[in-house]
Amino acid sequence: MLSVFLGFALASPCPTGTLTVGTDATFPPFSSKVGDQYSGYEIELGQQVATRLGCGITWVNSSFDGIFPALLSGKYDAVIASVTITDERRQSMLFSVPYMEAGQAIVQRIGDPTIPDIAGLGGKRVGVGLNTTGQYLLEPHPEVILVKYPAVDLTLSDLRAGRLDAVVGDRPVFAYMLQQSFPDLSLGTAALNSEQWGIVFAPERRDLKEAVDVALSGMVADGSLRALEEKYLGTAAATEGAASTHFRLDRLVVSLPMLALGARWTLFLSISSFLCALPMALLLAVARGSRLVLLRLPAAAWVELLRGTPLLVQVFFLYFVLPGFGISLPDATTAILALSINASAYISEILRAALGSIDAGQSEAAAALGLSRFQVLRYVLVPQAFRRALPPLTNEAIALIKESSLVSVMGMTELTRTGQELASRYADPLSIWPGVALTYFVMTLPLARLSAWMERRLSVGIRRAGD
Amino acid sequence: MDVPLIELQKVTKNYGSHAVLRGVDLRVRPGSVVAIIGPSGCGKSTLLRCMNFLERPDAGQLFFRGRVLGEGAEILRAHRARVGMVFQRFHLFPHLNVLDNLLLAPRVVRGEGREEAARSAHILLEKVGLSAMAGAWPESLSGGQQQRVAIARCLMMEPELLLFDEPTSALDPELVGEVLGVIRDLAEEGRSMCIVTHEMSFAREVASEVVMLDQGVVIEQGPPAQVLGNPQHARTRTFLKRVLEHSRE
Ligand SMILES: Nc1ncnc2c1ncn2[C@@H]1O[C@H](COP(=O)(O)OP(=O)(O)O)[C@@H](O)[C@H]1O
Ligand SMILES: [Mg+2]
């Protein structure tokens, strides 16, 4: 079996005639996807390499987390996804020769005297993204005045405004940002450190790696790699009026698939949290209405504690404090836990009010029929309470969708986080945030209408029942 | 002499310092209909509610078929399932349709199957003249229809004693007749009941005994002809006169 496979493999780098290549198409200008259409620097690179090998190419989109396991299990022949070549990755996978210099570079205002290296940054105010390679690279140099930013696009705005003397960050990413939105800034040619991107293969595909290396070397030699880079990252590619001073619909449209992905996470988080919160809230509401002090008091204390502390603090508590006690949960679980625990406090108050608003005659009639206290709750009170609570519950669901943005602090790529990343990638908050707002609005509007409709309907029902 | 179906001995009930029942004795013999009358606030509802332990008497004893009623949630529930109660304001479950209102207790309390319970439900709905209404929602029914459903719902548990607390007081006058008709039928079947009512002619016709309650004590009791036709107690006379004037208006 193996020898048959090797025999084919030696004959052609793509025995089926097509290379299947994994990519993470959420990273313009390198790899992105609108509808079924892939585009970007790496897409074109892959195409040219495949052509040189005499193969076709099929792209498979994957999140970056899952892309290496899929490669190693044989789902792809190769991965082209802005993968930095590291010794650690080399131990389990093969890399082609590098196709992109991705080290740290210095950004300055056009017209300022050029700073060639780290030594030249001494005494200057230099902006970096918080916890980025740039920060780590400069921290051992106390003579550099480091200013850390939560998002790298902000560094460029401040450099433009004169609040910084220079900015240090990933060369390809910044090249694209400058091209898109900062024609008044320039990227230094010197690489402050060595970081390179390569095409990745499973260890048993040495034949393919070697063929690709030949193709890439050919592209370096005849200048086509350079041309590609100029096409996607060069200033010549800068679109008319690229500066981020007005809203650009085209950019928003390109971002929509990613916003939709973020929205899916947001919906998943808020729906799961809501569903988890309901039973918790019901238990709390019933406990608070109990005759037993031992149930009533802790439930009341719990609800007041949750309502009296900011959700953000609760998220931080679960995310950063619990692991200190040896409890570490997956991010999504932590997010759902935090959101649902918080929501349960508010929902329990809604349910408590709804339970309290039910005519005492209902429990009496049920008790007179022989139902136990639990059965009265289960079959008579709770179903009615839920009906009455539907409008406020819907409002709570809307609140949950919006509040779920808070878990972006944990790095969950839900809608708000996606917005942050996009705005930062294009250095264009003006075009991205309206799209984010619109996406939230599209998700919450149907719920808001539903709530209004139910409120109207219910008020009719209550009037009728009362007369 | 028959053992009374239910017997109250010196039952008292206070709300705070307000003594609502002050030593009430009452017997309901099997197959008899006891009408409880008295001015508003005299404790009629409280008395009725003590009979199925919706209120717990502060003192006194309650016997069911000659046996004193014990303590404990289990015993209470079993007792309530044997004693049906119909309320002034119906208290149908608004989230269930008519059929499911009837099915809830047999299914949940007695664990009956839906099919089996539905068969009895249809028979009872027929009996109260609402067989066409099985799928209707309570809020779509008239008061009279709702009260008839409530009666059917209570009959589903095959109670040995029926308690009616002013079953027609919340109804428009033209709907009173249909509900009284159903109660009359039940009386004719020989069911044991206690009815709190202000419908004196109905009490005279249906009751085997009338009990006059005033300020938490029974001041007069006996056959309807005697208590309603020839009341011995001055307060009974004034009360009856006031009710009579009111119903003439
Ligand atoms: N749950 C309660 N708490 C306090 N007082 C009550 C309660 N229920 C009834 N009462 C009082 O007890 C008295 C008797 O009430 P009730 O038995 O309903 O009278 P009736 O049915 O004869 O009109 C009234 O004065 C009423 O206000
Ligand atoms: Mg009353």
CSV table of N, CA and C and ligand atoms in Angstrom, one decimal, chain B residues 13-16 18-21 38-49 55 88 165-166 196 198 213, ligand 1:
chain,number,residue,atom,x,y,z
B,13,LYS,N,-61.0,29.6,64.7
B,13,LYS,CA,-60.0,30.1,63.8
B,13,LYS,C,-59.8,31.6,64.1
B,14,ASN,N,-58.6,32.0,64.3
B,14,ASN,CA,-58.4,33.4,64.5
B,14,ASN,C,-57.4,33.9,63.4
B,15,TYR,N,-57.7,35.2,63.0
B,15,TYR,CA,-56.6,35.9,62.2
B,15,TYR,C,-56.1,36.9,63.1
B,16,GLY,N,-54.9,36.7,63.6
B,16,GLY,CA,-54.4,37.6,64.6
B,16,GLY,C,-55.3,37.7,65.8
B,18,HIS,N,-58.3,38.7,65.6
B,18,HIS,CA,-59.7,38.6,65.1
B,18,HIS,C,-60.2,37.2,65.1
B,19,ALA,N,-61.2,36.9,66.0
B,19,ALA,CA,-61.7,35.5,66.1
B,19,ALA,C,-62.8,35.4,65.1
B,20,VAL,N,-62.5,34.6,64.0
B,20,VAL,CA,-63.4,34.5,62.9
B,20,VAL,C,-64.4,33.3,63.2
B,21,LEU,N,-63.8,32.2,63.6
B,21,LEU,CA,-64.7,31.0,64.0
B,21,LEU,C,-64.5,30.9,65.5
B,38,GLY,N,-75.6,33.4,56.2
B,38,GLY,CA,-75.1,34.3,57.2
B,38,GLY,C,-74.6,35.6,56.5
B,39,PRO,N,-74.5,36.7,57.3
B,39,PRO,CA,-74.1,37.9,56.7
B,39,PRO,C,-72.6,37.9,56.3
B,40,SER,N,-72.3,38.8,55.4
B,40,SER,CA,-71.0,38.8,54.9
B,40,SER,C,-69.9,39.0,56.0
B,41,GLY,N,-68.9,38.3,56.0
B,41,GLY,CA,-67.8,38.5,57.0
B,41,GLY,C,-68.0,37.7,58.2
B,42,CYS,N,-69.1,36.8,58.2
B,42,CYS,CA,-69.4,36.1,59.5
B,42,CYS,C,-68.5,34.8,59.6
B,43,GLY,N,-67.8,34.5,58.5
B,43,GLY,CA,-66.9,33.3,58.6
B,43,GLY,C,-67.3,32.1,57.8
B,44,LYS,N,-68.3,32.3,56.9
B,44,LYS,CA,-68.7,31.2,56.1
B,44,LYS,C,-67.6,30.5,55.2
B,45,SER,N,-66.9,31.4,54.5
B,45,SER,CA,-65.8,30.9,53.7
B,45,SER,C,-64.8,30.2,54.5
B,46,THR,N,-64.4,30.9,55.6
B,46,THR,CA,-63.4,30.3,56.5
B,46,THR,C,-63.8,28.9,57.0
B,47,LEU,N,-65.1,28.8,57.3
B,47,LEU,CA,-65.6,27.5,57.8
B,47,LEU,C,-65.5,26.4,56.7
B,48,LEU,N,-65.8,26.8,55.5
B,48,LEU,CA,-65.8,25.9,54.4
B,48,LEU,C,-64.3,25.5,54.1
B,49,ARG,N,-63.4,26.5,54.2
B,49,ARG,CA,-62.0,26.2,53.9
B,49,ARG,C,-61.4,25.4,55.0
B,55,GLU,N,-57.6,26.2,55.2
B,55,GLU,CA,-57.2,26.9,56.5
B,55,GLU,C,-57.1,25.8,57.5
B,88,GLN,N,-66.1,30.8,44.5
B,88,GLN,CA,-66.9,31.9,44.0
B,88,GLN,C,-66.4,32.4,42.6
B,165,ASP,N,-68.6,27.5,47.6
B,165,ASP,CA,-68.5,28.8,48.3
B,165,ASP,C,-69.1,29.8,47.4
B,166,GLU,N,-70.4,30.2,47.7
B,166,GLU,CA,-71.1,31.2,46.9
B,166,GLU,C,-70.9,31.0,45.4
B,196,VAL,N,-72.4,27.3,50.6
B,196,VAL,CA,-72.6,28.7,51.1
B,196,VAL,C,-73.3,29.5,50.0
B,198,HIS,N,-76.5,32.7,49.0
B,198,HIS,CA,-77.4,33.7,49.4
B,198,HIS,C,-78.7,33.5,48.6
B,213,LEU,N,-75.0,31.1,60.3
B,213,LEU,CA,-73.7,31.4,61.0
B,213,LEU,C,-73.7,32.9,61.2
C,1,LIG,N1,-56.5,35.4,55.3
C,1,LIG,C1,-57.1,36.2,56.1
C,1,LIG,N2,-56.4,37.0,56.9
C,1,LIG,C2,-57.0,37.9,57.8
C,1,LIG,N3,-58.4,38.0,57.9
C,1,LIG,C3,-59.1,37.2,57.1
C,1,LIG,C4,-58.6,36.3,56.2
C,1,LIG,N4,-59.5,35.6,55.6
C,1,LIG,C5,-60.7,36.1,56.1
C,1,LIG,N5,-60.5,37.1,57.0
C,1,LIG,C6,-61.4,37.8,57.8
C,1,LIG,O1,-62.2,36.8,58.4
C,1,LIG,C7,-63.6,37.2,58.4
C,1,LIG,C8,-64.4,36.1,57.9
C,1,LIG,O2,-64.1,36.0,56.5
C,1,LIG,P1,-64.9,35.0,55.5
C,1,LIG,O3,-64.8,33.6,56.1
C,1,LIG,O4,-64.4,35.2,54.2
C,1,LIG,O5,-66.4,35.5,55.6
C,1,LIG,P2,-67.7,35.2,54.7
C,1,LIG,O6,-67.3,34.2,53.7
C,1,LIG,O7,-68.7,34.8,55.6
C,1,LIG,O8,-68.0,36.5,54.1
C,1,LIG,C9,-63.7,38.5,57.7
C,1,LIG,O9,-63.7,39.6,58.6
C,1,LIG,C10,-62.4,38.6,56.9
C,1,LIG,O10,-62.0,39.9,56.7
